[in-house]
Amino acid sequence: MEEEDAAQIHVSGRSCPSVSFIVRTSSTSSRLARACRSFIFFPSHVGATLRVWIMHTQKATHLFQSDASLSQGVERAAKARRTAQGATFGSPIWLGRGVKKQEAQVDFVQLAERAAGADGGAYKVISAHRPAGAFASSRSPYLWTAESGRIARCTNLETGDTVQQLCGHMGPVSSVATLAIAPDRTLICTASWDRSIRIWPSTPGKPLCIALLENAASDLLKALHIDATNLLLYSGGNDKVVRAWDLSAVVSWAQSLSWDEWQALSVRAPNEPCPKPDLVGVLQGAHTRPIVCISTLPPAPQDAVAFGDLPPTGTLFTADSMGRILQVNMTREHCIVERELNGHETSVHAISPVWYECEHAGTWTADVWTASSDQTVRRFPLSMHDKTQRLPGRTSSAGGLLGSHPAVHATQLISTPHKAHVVLPLGGLRGREVGAGTEAMTSLLDDTEAVLLGMEGGTLQVYRPAPSVELEGHWHTVTYVGTWTSETRQVYVVSASLDGTIRRWPMRELVSCQRTADTHEELGASASNAGSSVLTAEEEAELDELLSE
């Protein structure tokens, strides 16, 4: 049973309203009071009386948890139990537990208590990546996850089995990026809060790290991205610096190994050491807050004719926790901030450059989709040929605009009820990762305004640009959304989350859910036009039949 005690702390100064909060701890009241006096500071409440209710608890999982966080944990655990298995909820793969584990083998009581409904920290997916590069295939069944339990994991999406596990970092693995350098070889790059970057081979089991950049930053690393075209690895984090590392020597070394030598990297160090990537570029001073995400413009589709004012393939985009997004021309010779993508007010969670075919057949353009904590998703055109009306820029104080060219303003804004952490432009998938398919599928993939969002609450939502589809499954923040084509040519939406699960929905679910939503909308409009009329029994039967198709 928890016992309640109270203590008051007064911070000397001008008279202010009082502030109250509850902290659960196993410490004594006087010790906590001293800690609060030393470390808790409210700039807007100097001189306030801080009333601290101390809840003595013997449960380690309750330490320093508020009533709100514990209540949230209970809610998340209830959703976890409800969505623990089944195709309706994305056929979940529970990381660290095996795909064949059933609901009874997940301790949902413990799940509710730990870290406000997270999984205790061992299997949280902070980021994820599927193999990229010239040799990458949309049918590759592998998804790499960077996890808070200090590991990176490779999961087979067909079977749900863990294929590889990379251990060695001394802190949470915050980001993972992969590069397919041959049909049967992939390099995996991982970044961690321990400030290091490690490069690994995709050999079976638990392969050895082949290259270590021990002090790749002066603070926590948060973002990692590979430009497969130019063989550059970009990193960024809390030190507000973006660094470019040259992977060409590493790739040449790995491609020179025989098949036996490559496989042997699972058990022993190579005879000839792998060269370390050289630092070839630094972006410093442009960002005044931690770097949170990095991306580059991918190559245009084969034989595509693009507008002449578009930036070249590999153009760098960097974003920080203040909402500033920069377009940077960084090569092995120079680093130039070209312009700013101006619009977001707070931290940017995702940057997704994408190519679209314009109305004039054969001409292509590129846009950048972004998602932010300001509860908006924005679309920034990279070509001035887009004459759509531009939206206003940010109003928050993030400093003066940067760049040698005028800032780019968004042409489309989606306001979301909760924060979106991932954005997947659906209109950029047709003809690349996803085929045309049915007429309804073609309509969805032809819609340049359609995006799939991974939300803070755990849902996946399609906006076109209004919300049209919602997939329920995850019970914590979605940190990855992508596509995968199975051996049977079935196209799936794949997602990963802080809840420690990977989920897989057939792409047709987006279409069938869309048709259901459209039907409801049409019926609602018809009912509205008919005044207060009620559906007859015959009409009810018709509706039932329609929704069951």
XYZ file of C-alpha atoms in Angstrom, residues 13-486:
474
model
C 11.799 35.895 -4.650
C 8.788 37.813 -5.816
C 5.304 36.628 -4.922
C 3.866 34.126 -7.417
C 1.071 31.551 -7.634
C 1.886 28.201 -6.057
C 2.778 25.088 -8.036
C 1.903 21.576 -6.927
C 2.945 18.169 -8.124
C 3.176 14.578 -6.928
C 6.301 12.439 -7.040
C 6.481 8.780 -6.087
C 9.754 7.815 -4.470
C 11.318 5.497 -1.953
C 13.348 8.435 -0.517
C 12.459 10.276 2.663
C 10.555 13.545 2.532
C 13.486 15.656 3.649
C 15.833 14.115 1.073
C 13.326 14.725 -1.730
C 12.734 18.274 -0.532
C 16.462 18.992 -0.720
C 16.583 17.455 -4.206
C 13.653 19.540 -5.396
C 15.155 22.721 -3.960
C 18.435 21.992 -5.729
C 17.236 20.854 -9.119
C 13.648 21.943 -9.856
C 13.306 25.409 -11.331
C 10.300 27.028 -12.953
C 11.297 30.260 -14.770
C 7.700 31.504 -14.740
C 7.160 30.705 -11.071
C 10.171 32.150 -9.264
C 9.143 32.753 -5.692
C 6.341 30.209 -5.881
C 5.531 27.694 -3.198
C 6.173 24.249 -4.616
C 3.902 21.748 -2.925
C 5.305 18.261 -3.368
C 3.147 15.278 -2.435
C 5.492 12.386 -1.750
C 4.076 8.921 -2.364
C 6.190 6.270 -0.685
C 6.085 3.141 -2.837
C 7.757 -0.246 -2.846
C 7.125 -0.745 -6.587
C 10.205 0.078 -8.632
C 8.050 0.672 -11.712
C 6.148 3.439 -9.869
C 9.215 5.490 -8.961
C 8.938 9.084 -10.204
C 5.713 8.293 -12.089
C 2.785 10.710 -11.944
C -0.847 9.638 -11.643
C -1.332 10.739 -15.255
C 1.533 8.604 -16.564
C 0.374 5.548 -14.613
C -3.153 6.019 -15.919
C -1.788 6.306 -19.450
C 0.128 3.088 -18.878
C -3.060 1.269 -17.928
C -4.808 2.576 -21.063
C -1.912 1.549 -23.298
C -1.733 -1.899 -21.755
C -5.469 -2.364 -22.317
C -5.003 -1.485 -25.991
C -1.948 -3.767 -26.153
C -4.052 -6.671 -24.906
C -6.829 -5.913 -27.400
C -4.472 -5.558 -30.387
C -1.940 -8.235 -29.391
C -2.594 -10.504 -32.342
C -4.584 -10.919 -35.546
C -4.533 -9.599 -39.120
C -6.979 -6.838 -38.154
C -4.235 -5.265 -36.066
C -1.380 -5.768 -38.508
C -0.329 -9.346 -37.663
C 2.053 -8.066 -34.954
C 5.582 -9.323 -34.439
C 6.545 -8.839 -30.777
C 10.289 -8.118 -30.793
C 12.292 -10.162 -28.330
C 9.373 -12.502 -27.757
C 9.131 -14.312 -31.073
C 6.283 -14.254 -33.560
C 4.670 -17.395 -32.132
C 4.239 -15.998 -28.625
C 0.571 -15.750 -27.746
C -1.283 -13.149 -25.705
C -1.083 -15.215 -22.511
C 2.708 -15.018 -22.605
C 2.749 -11.204 -22.491
C 2.515 -9.838 -18.935
C 0.073 -6.979 -19.501
C 0.024 -5.982 -15.811
C 3.772 -5.423 -15.913
C 3.368 -3.753 -19.296
C 0.966 -1.215 -17.775
C 3.351 -0.333 -14.943
C 6.627 0.037 -16.809
C 7.502 3.450 -18.208
C 3.889 4.566 -18.600
C 2.878 1.623 -20.737
C 6.053 1.154 -22.725
C 7.667 -2.269 -22.699
C 10.232 -1.504 -20.030
C 12.717 -0.110 -22.527
C 14.208 -3.330 -23.872
C 12.539 -3.432 -27.276
C 11.428 0.125 -28.073
C 11.972 0.774 -31.779
C 13.506 4.254 -31.992
C 13.959 4.068 -35.773
C 13.946 1.492 -38.545
C 15.210 1.060 -42.092
C 14.931 -1.305 -45.044
C 17.958 -1.963 -47.286
C 18.651 0.872 -49.750
C 20.980 1.229 -52.731
C 21.276 0.019 -56.304
C 21.140 -3.643 -55.224
C 18.208 -3.248 -52.838
C 14.938 -4.994 -53.679
C 11.399 -4.154 -52.591
C 10.984 -7.920 -52.079
C 13.701 -8.132 -49.477
C 11.895 -9.429 -46.359
C 14.275 -7.751 -43.909
C 13.620 -4.782 -41.642
C 16.345 -3.323 -39.432
C 15.338 -1.716 -36.141
C 17.360 0.543 -33.823
C 16.271 -0.232 -30.271
C 16.600 1.330 -26.846
C 17.999 -1.925 -25.461
C 21.417 -1.092 -27.005
C 20.951 -3.362 -30.006
C 20.057 -3.222 -33.687
C 17.929 -6.107 -34.919
C 17.117 -7.593 -38.312
C 13.648 -9.154 -38.532
C 12.320 -11.363 -41.321
C 8.934 -9.897 -42.215
C 7.776 -13.188 -43.736
C 8.395 -15.329 -40.643
C 8.723 -12.787 -37.835
C 12.028 -14.322 -36.748
C 15.052 -12.352 -35.599
C 17.722 -12.992 -38.230
C 20.556 -10.876 -36.833
C 21.291 -8.947 -33.677
C 24.050 -6.340 -33.428
C 25.463 -5.779 -29.932
C 28.258 -3.461 -28.846
C 26.870 0.024 -28.257
C 26.963 1.299 -24.679
C 23.738 3.280 -24.992
C 20.396 3.130 -26.832
C 20.803 2.683 -30.580
C 19.073 5.804 -31.890
C 19.325 5.276 -35.646
C 20.121 2.642 -38.256
C 20.840 2.977 -41.988
C 21.565 0.201 -44.476
C 23.262 0.028 -47.863
C 22.988 -2.955 -50.220
C 26.365 -3.176 -51.982
C 25.703 -6.465 -53.814
C 22.720 -8.788 -54.256
C 23.923 -10.819 -51.257
C 25.735 -8.167 -49.184
C 24.544 -5.249 -47.092
C 26.364 -2.821 -44.818
C 24.559 -1.730 -41.657
C 25.428 1.572 -39.971
C 24.255 2.274 -36.431
C 24.418 5.403 -34.249
C 23.973 5.580 -30.510
C 23.687 7.844 -27.501
C 27.221 6.641 -26.702
C 28.354 9.084 -29.459
C 29.736 6.316 -31.670
C 28.926 5.042 -35.163
C 29.484 1.378 -35.963
C 29.485 -0.383 -39.331
C 28.542 -4.056 -39.567
C 28.259 -6.745 -42.282
C 24.932 -8.478 -42.921
C 26.293 -11.905 -42.107
C 24.250 -14.474 -40.145
C 24.066 -14.494 -36.345
C 25.862 -11.784 -34.385
C 28.512 -10.374 -36.740
C 31.522 -8.380 -35.575
C 31.726 -4.621 -35.999
C 34.074 -3.972 -38.944
C 34.511 -0.203 -38.459
C 34.119 1.937 -35.338
C 33.960 5.738 -35.189
C 34.323 6.040 -31.425
C 33.888 9.798 -31.064
C 31.712 10.599 -34.050
C 30.118 13.514 -32.163
C 30.593 15.491 -28.971
C 27.118 14.609 -27.678
C 24.295 12.099 -28.225
C 23.748 10.973 -31.807
C 20.131 10.986 -32.968
C 20.050 10.804 -36.760
C 21.805 8.746 -39.422
C 21.222 8.652 -43.176
C 23.014 7.100 -46.178
C 23.112 8.796 -49.559
C 23.388 5.631 -51.654
C 24.144 7.554 -54.847
C 27.212 9.402 -53.555
C 28.200 6.834 -50.876
C 28.016 9.389 -48.066
C 26.904 8.686 -44.504
C 25.377 11.652 -42.664
C 25.108 11.893 -38.871
C 23.687 14.453 -36.451
C 22.579 14.860 -32.871
C 22.649 16.975 -29.741
C 25.858 18.815 -30.634
C 23.883 20.563 -33.455
C 26.462 19.509 -36.065
C 25.843 17.486 -39.243
C 28.830 15.421 -40.395
C 29.416 13.669 -43.721
C 31.464 10.447 -43.788
C 32.860 8.941 -46.996
C 31.816 5.275 -47.351
C 33.482 4.610 -50.713
C 36.584 2.931 -49.229
C 34.425 0.740 -46.942
C 32.224 -0.315 -49.870
C 35.233 -1.144 -52.074
C 36.779 -3.208 -49.286
C 33.554 -5.146 -48.642
C 32.997 -5.837 -52.353
C 36.559 -7.150 -52.722
C 36.039 -9.962 -50.189
C 35.356 -13.479 -51.404
C 32.110 -15.129 -50.339
C 33.913 -17.223 -47.700
C 35.744 -14.163 -46.343
C 32.464 -12.245 -46.141
C 30.693 -15.078 -44.294
C 33.647 -15.435 -41.908
C 32.971 -11.930 -40.559
C 30.369 -13.589 -38.318
C 33.038 -15.311 -36.259
C 36.377 -13.552 -36.669
C 38.039 -10.310 -37.646
C 39.079 -9.976 -41.300
C 42.685 -10.592 -42.349
C 42.805 -7.140 -43.903
C 41.148 -4.532 -41.625
C 38.251 -2.528 -42.985
C 39.208 1.136 -43.618
C 37.417 3.710 -41.477
C 35.200 6.262 -43.240
C 36.849 9.669 -43.648
C 35.128 12.812 -42.387
C 34.656 14.859 -45.563
C 32.104 17.529 -44.623
C 30.760 19.418 -41.613
C 27.690 21.655 -41.260
C 28.248 23.660 -38.091
C 26.622 26.840 -36.781
C 23.565 26.709 -39.044
C 21.402 24.793 -36.577
C 20.978 26.173 -33.056
C 19.140 23.138 -31.676
C 19.805 19.359 -31.774
C 19.635 17.655 -35.175
C 16.666 15.273 -35.161
C 16.352 14.011 -38.733
C 18.331 13.905 -41.985
C 17.385 12.893 -45.525
C 18.556 13.290 -49.136
C 16.813 13.606 -52.486
C 16.695 10.142 -54.107
C 17.341 9.582 -57.824
C 14.484 10.385 -60.191
C 12.681 7.426 -61.772
C 14.493 5.869 -64.724
C 14.149 7.836 -67.976
C 12.252 10.617 -66.174
C 12.632 14.154 -67.527
C 12.801 16.520 -64.555
C 12.389 20.284 -64.315
C 15.730 22.018 -64.754
C 15.572 24.028 -61.528
C 15.397 20.976 -59.261
C 18.358 20.279 -56.961
C 20.637 17.364 -57.879
C 20.268 13.821 -56.580
C 21.764 13.525 -53.097
C 20.868 17.076 -52.024
C 20.868 17.088 -48.221
C 17.947 18.071 -45.973
C 18.530 18.526 -42.224
C 16.069 19.433 -39.461
C 16.367 20.368 -35.798
C 14.191 20.415 -32.684
C 13.313 24.094 -33.230
C 11.599 23.349 -36.544
C 14.304 24.670 -38.862
C 14.772 22.641 -42.080
C 17.737 23.387 -44.324
C 18.500 22.383 -47.906
C 22.267 21.879 -48.073
C 24.677 21.248 -50.917
C 27.317 19.134 -49.173
C 29.945 17.333 -51.221
C 33.452 16.105 -50.536
C 34.680 19.590 -51.555
C 32.261 22.069 -49.969
C 29.218 22.654 -47.717
C 26.713 25.372 -48.681
C 23.321 26.115 -47.107
C 21.191 26.823 -50.171
C 17.821 27.654 -48.644
C 15.424 27.031 -45.810
C 12.125 25.149 -45.904
C 10.170 27.609 -43.802
C 6.981 26.678 -41.964
C 7.230 24.476 -38.884
C 7.136 25.990 -35.400
C 8.639 23.131 -33.371
C 10.617 19.891 -33.670
C 10.546 18.093 -37.020
C 10.118 14.314 -36.788
C 10.265 13.287 -40.452
C 11.596 14.481 -43.820
C 10.406 12.560 -46.893
C 11.554 13.771 -50.343
C 9.523 12.249 -53.181
C 9.226 12.396 -56.987
C 5.910 12.986 -58.784
C 4.992 12.905 -62.454
C 3.386 16.201 -63.493
C 0.236 16.590 -65.532
C 2.378 16.997 -68.654
C 3.321 13.362 -69.278
C 6.982 12.547 -68.907
C 7.915 15.601 -66.812
C 8.759 15.016 -63.167
C 9.101 17.230 -60.132
C 10.145 16.656 -56.516
C 8.578 17.727 -53.227
C 9.538 17.309 -49.581
C 6.940 16.169 -47.024
C 7.618 16.902 -43.352
C 5.941 16.135 -40.015
C 6.357 18.127 -36.810
C 5.425 18.407 -33.135
C 3.389 21.490 -34.063
C 0.742 18.964 -35.199
C 1.082 19.789 -38.863
C 2.326 17.936 -41.932
C 3.624 20.158 -44.747
C 4.507 19.735 -48.386
C 7.331 21.879 -49.796
C 7.807 22.037 -53.609
C 11.429 22.017 -54.751
C 10.678 23.475 -58.195
C 9.538 27.036 -58.859
C 7.381 25.655 -61.694
C 4.822 24.812 -58.993
C 2.585 27.899 -59.037
C 0.343 26.758 -56.174
C -0.275 29.458 -53.583
C 2.302 29.364 -50.803
C 1.474 29.253 -47.090
C 2.930 31.645 -44.492
C 6.234 30.792 -42.808
C 6.839 30.156 -39.128
C 5.978 32.746 -36.480
C 8.203 31.346 -33.710
C 11.656 32.768 -33.089
C 14.161 30.358 -34.622
C 16.555 33.032 -35.848
C 16.909 34.699 -39.235
C 16.387 32.748 -42.439
C 19.468 31.058 -43.836
C 20.625 30.240 -47.342
C 21.923 31.751 -50.533
C 18.450 31.415 -52.134
C 14.984 32.579 -50.970
C 13.177 30.312 -48.526
C 10.685 27.708 -49.736
C 7.173 27.896 -48.292
C 4.737 24.997 -48.157
C 1.910 24.604 -50.669
C -0.059 22.114 -48.598
C -0.698 21.855 -44.861
C -2.418 19.036 -42.992
C -3.434 19.761 -39.406
C -3.578 16.637 -37.253
C -5.267 16.147 -33.857
C -2.080 14.493 -32.552
C 1.584 14.675 -33.489
C 2.599 12.776 -36.610
C 6.049 11.176 -36.297
C 6.304 9.519 -39.723
C 5.057 10.528 -43.184
C 4.928 8.226 -46.232
C 3.819 9.968 -49.469
C 1.555 7.412 -51.160
C 1.495 9.278 -54.464
C 5.214 8.619 -54.894
C 4.955 4.825 -54.651
C 3.312 3.905 -57.943
C 5.698 2.434 -60.469
C 8.419 2.049 -57.858
C 7.843 0.082 -54.651
C 4.202 -0.593 -55.531
C 2.577 -1.568 -58.818
C -0.628 -0.080 -60.164
C -3.002 -2.896 -59.105
C -6.774 -2.322 -59.050
C -8.556 0.829 -60.172
C -9.038 1.894 -56.539
C -5.352 1.272 -55.830
C -4.378 3.260 -58.910
C -6.545 6.155 -57.724
C -4.868 6.153 -54.329
C -1.328 5.974 -55.709
C -2.069 8.619 -58.350
C -3.196 11.061 -55.656
C -0.223 13.366 -55.047
C -1.969 14.741 -51.954
C -2.297 11.314 -50.288
C 0.015 10.558 -47.360
C 0.146 7.825 -44.738
C 1.002 9.163 -41.283
C 2.349 7.317 -38.235
C 0.870 8.996 -35.180
C 1.978 9.550 -31.601
C -1.038 7.615 -30.323
C -0.088 4.538 -32.357
C -2.521 4.717 -35.270
C -1.739 4.886 -38.995
C -3.854 7.463 -40.834
C -4.316 8.267 -44.505
C -4.984 11.904 -45.423
C -6.144 12.885 -48.958
C -5.795 15.694 -47.720
C -8.668 15.186 -45.237
C -8.480 12.110 -42.973
C -9.925 9.103 -44.810
C -8.508 5.877 -43.360
C -7.302 4.796 -39.924
C -5.488 1.548 -39.105
C -5.425 0.635 -35.426
C -2.787 -1.612 -33.908
C 0.137 0.051 -32.173
C -0.431 1.364 -28.667
C 2.571 3.718 -28.562
C 4.240 6.204 -30.930
C 4.796 4.944 -34.497
C 8.453 5.481 -35.472
C 8.585 3.844 -38.908
C 6.260 3.313 -41.887
C 7.310 1.768 -45.196
C 6.264 -0.748 -47.824
C 7.299 -4.316 -48.571
C 6.415 -6.742 -51.376
C 6.214 -10.377 -50.263
